[in-house]
Amino acid sequence: STLTSKGQLTVPVSVRGSMGIQAGDRLQFEITGPDTMTVRVRKKRNVFDLLKALPPLNHAGPLDRDTISTAADAALAEKFADIKARPR
């Protein structure tokens, strides 16, 4: 690949396919030496991916919007609390 004057880089189709990279995914570059780097794929996430990360609700009976919202807020806060605590 060639870096453009705007700093853009085209990832070859074969690399995108083998790594499962799709439009909207982010690539994280880490310098590992004077002329080498590691590239990590950060997948684009949507609300359904986040919902899959939630533990099952232990609730008997029908669920209303407030119950679901409260449970989702609590689970997400617990799951991602360590992310907020990390230094940037």
Coordinates of C-alpha atoms in Angstrom, one line a residue:
S1 CA 0.0 0.0 0.0
T2 CA 1.0 3.6 -0.5
L3 CA 0.4 6.4 1.9
T4 CA -1.4 9.4 0.3
S5 CA -0.5 13.0 0.8
K6 CA -3.6 13.2 3.1
G7 CA -2.2 10.4 5.3
Q8 CA -4.7 7.8 3.9
L9 CA -3.8 4.1 3.4
T10 CA -5.7 1.5 1.4
V11 CA -5.8 -1.9 3.1
P12 CA -5.6 -4.6 0.4
V13 CA -8.7 -6.8 -0.1
S14 CA -6.8 -9.9 0.8
V15 CA -5.8 -8.4 4.2
R16 CA -9.3 -7.0 4.9
G17 CA -10.8 -10.5 4.1
S18 CA -8.3 -12.5 6.2
M19 CA -8.7 -10.1 9.2
G20 CA -12.4 -9.6 8.8
I21 CA -12.0 -5.8 8.5
Q22 CA -15.1 -4.0 7.4
A23 CA -16.1 -0.4 6.6
G24 CA -16.3 1.5 9.9
D25 CA -13.8 -0.6 11.8
R26 CA -10.9 1.3 13.3
L27 CA -7.2 0.4 13.0
Q28 CA -4.9 1.1 15.8
F29 CA -1.2 1.5 15.0
E30 CA 1.6 0.9 17.5
I31 CA 5.2 1.6 16.8
T32 CA 7.3 -1.4 17.7
G33 CA 10.7 -0.3 16.2
P34 CA 12.4 2.3 14.1
D35 CA 10.7 1.0 10.9
T36 CA 8.1 -1.5 12.2
M37 CA 4.6 -1.3 13.6
T38 CA 1.7 -3.5 14.8
V39 CA -1.8 -2.9 13.5
R40 CA -4.8 -3.9 15.6
V41 CA -8.3 -4.1 14.4
R42 CA -10.9 -2.4 16.6
K43 CA -14.3 -3.7 15.3
K44 CA -17.1 -1.2 14.9
R45 CA -19.7 -2.1 17.5
N46 CA -23.4 -1.5 17.5
V47 CA -26.1 -1.6 20.2
F48 CA -26.8 -5.3 19.5
D49 CA -23.1 -6.2 20.1
L50 CA -23.4 -4.4 23.5
L51 CA -26.7 -6.2 24.3
K52 CA -25.0 -9.5 23.7
A53 CA -22.4 -8.6 26.3
L54 CA -25.0 -8.2 29.0
P55 CA -25.7 -11.1 31.4
P56 CA -29.1 -12.7 31.3
L57 CA -31.7 -11.0 33.5
N58 CA -32.9 -13.0 36.5
H59 CA -36.4 -11.7 36.5
A60 CA -39.7 -13.5 36.7
G61 CA -42.6 -12.3 34.7
P62 CA -42.9 -9.8 31.9
L63 CA -40.2 -7.1 31.5
D64 CA -41.1 -3.5 31.1
R65 CA -39.0 -0.8 29.5
D66 CA -37.8 0.7 32.9
T67 CA -36.7 -2.7 34.2
I68 CA -34.8 -3.5 31.1
S69 CA -33.2 0.0 31.0
T70 CA -32.2 -0.2 34.7
A71 CA -30.7 -3.6 34.3
A72 CA -28.8 -2.6 31.1
D73 CA -27.5 0.6 32.7
A74 CA -26.2 -1.4 35.7
A75 CA -24.6 -4.2 33.7
L76 CA -22.9 -1.8 31.3
A77 CA -21.6 0.4 34.1
E78 CA -20.2 -2.7 35.8
K79 CA -18.7 -4.1 32.6
F80 CA -17.1 -0.9 31.5
A81 CA -16.1 0.6 34.8
D82 CA -12.4 -0.4 34.3
I83 CA -12.4 1.5 31.0
K84 CA -13.3 4.8 32.7
A85 CA -10.6 4.2 35.3
R86 CA -7.8 3.8 32.8
P87 CA -5.6 6.8 32.3
R88 CA -5.8 8.3 28.8

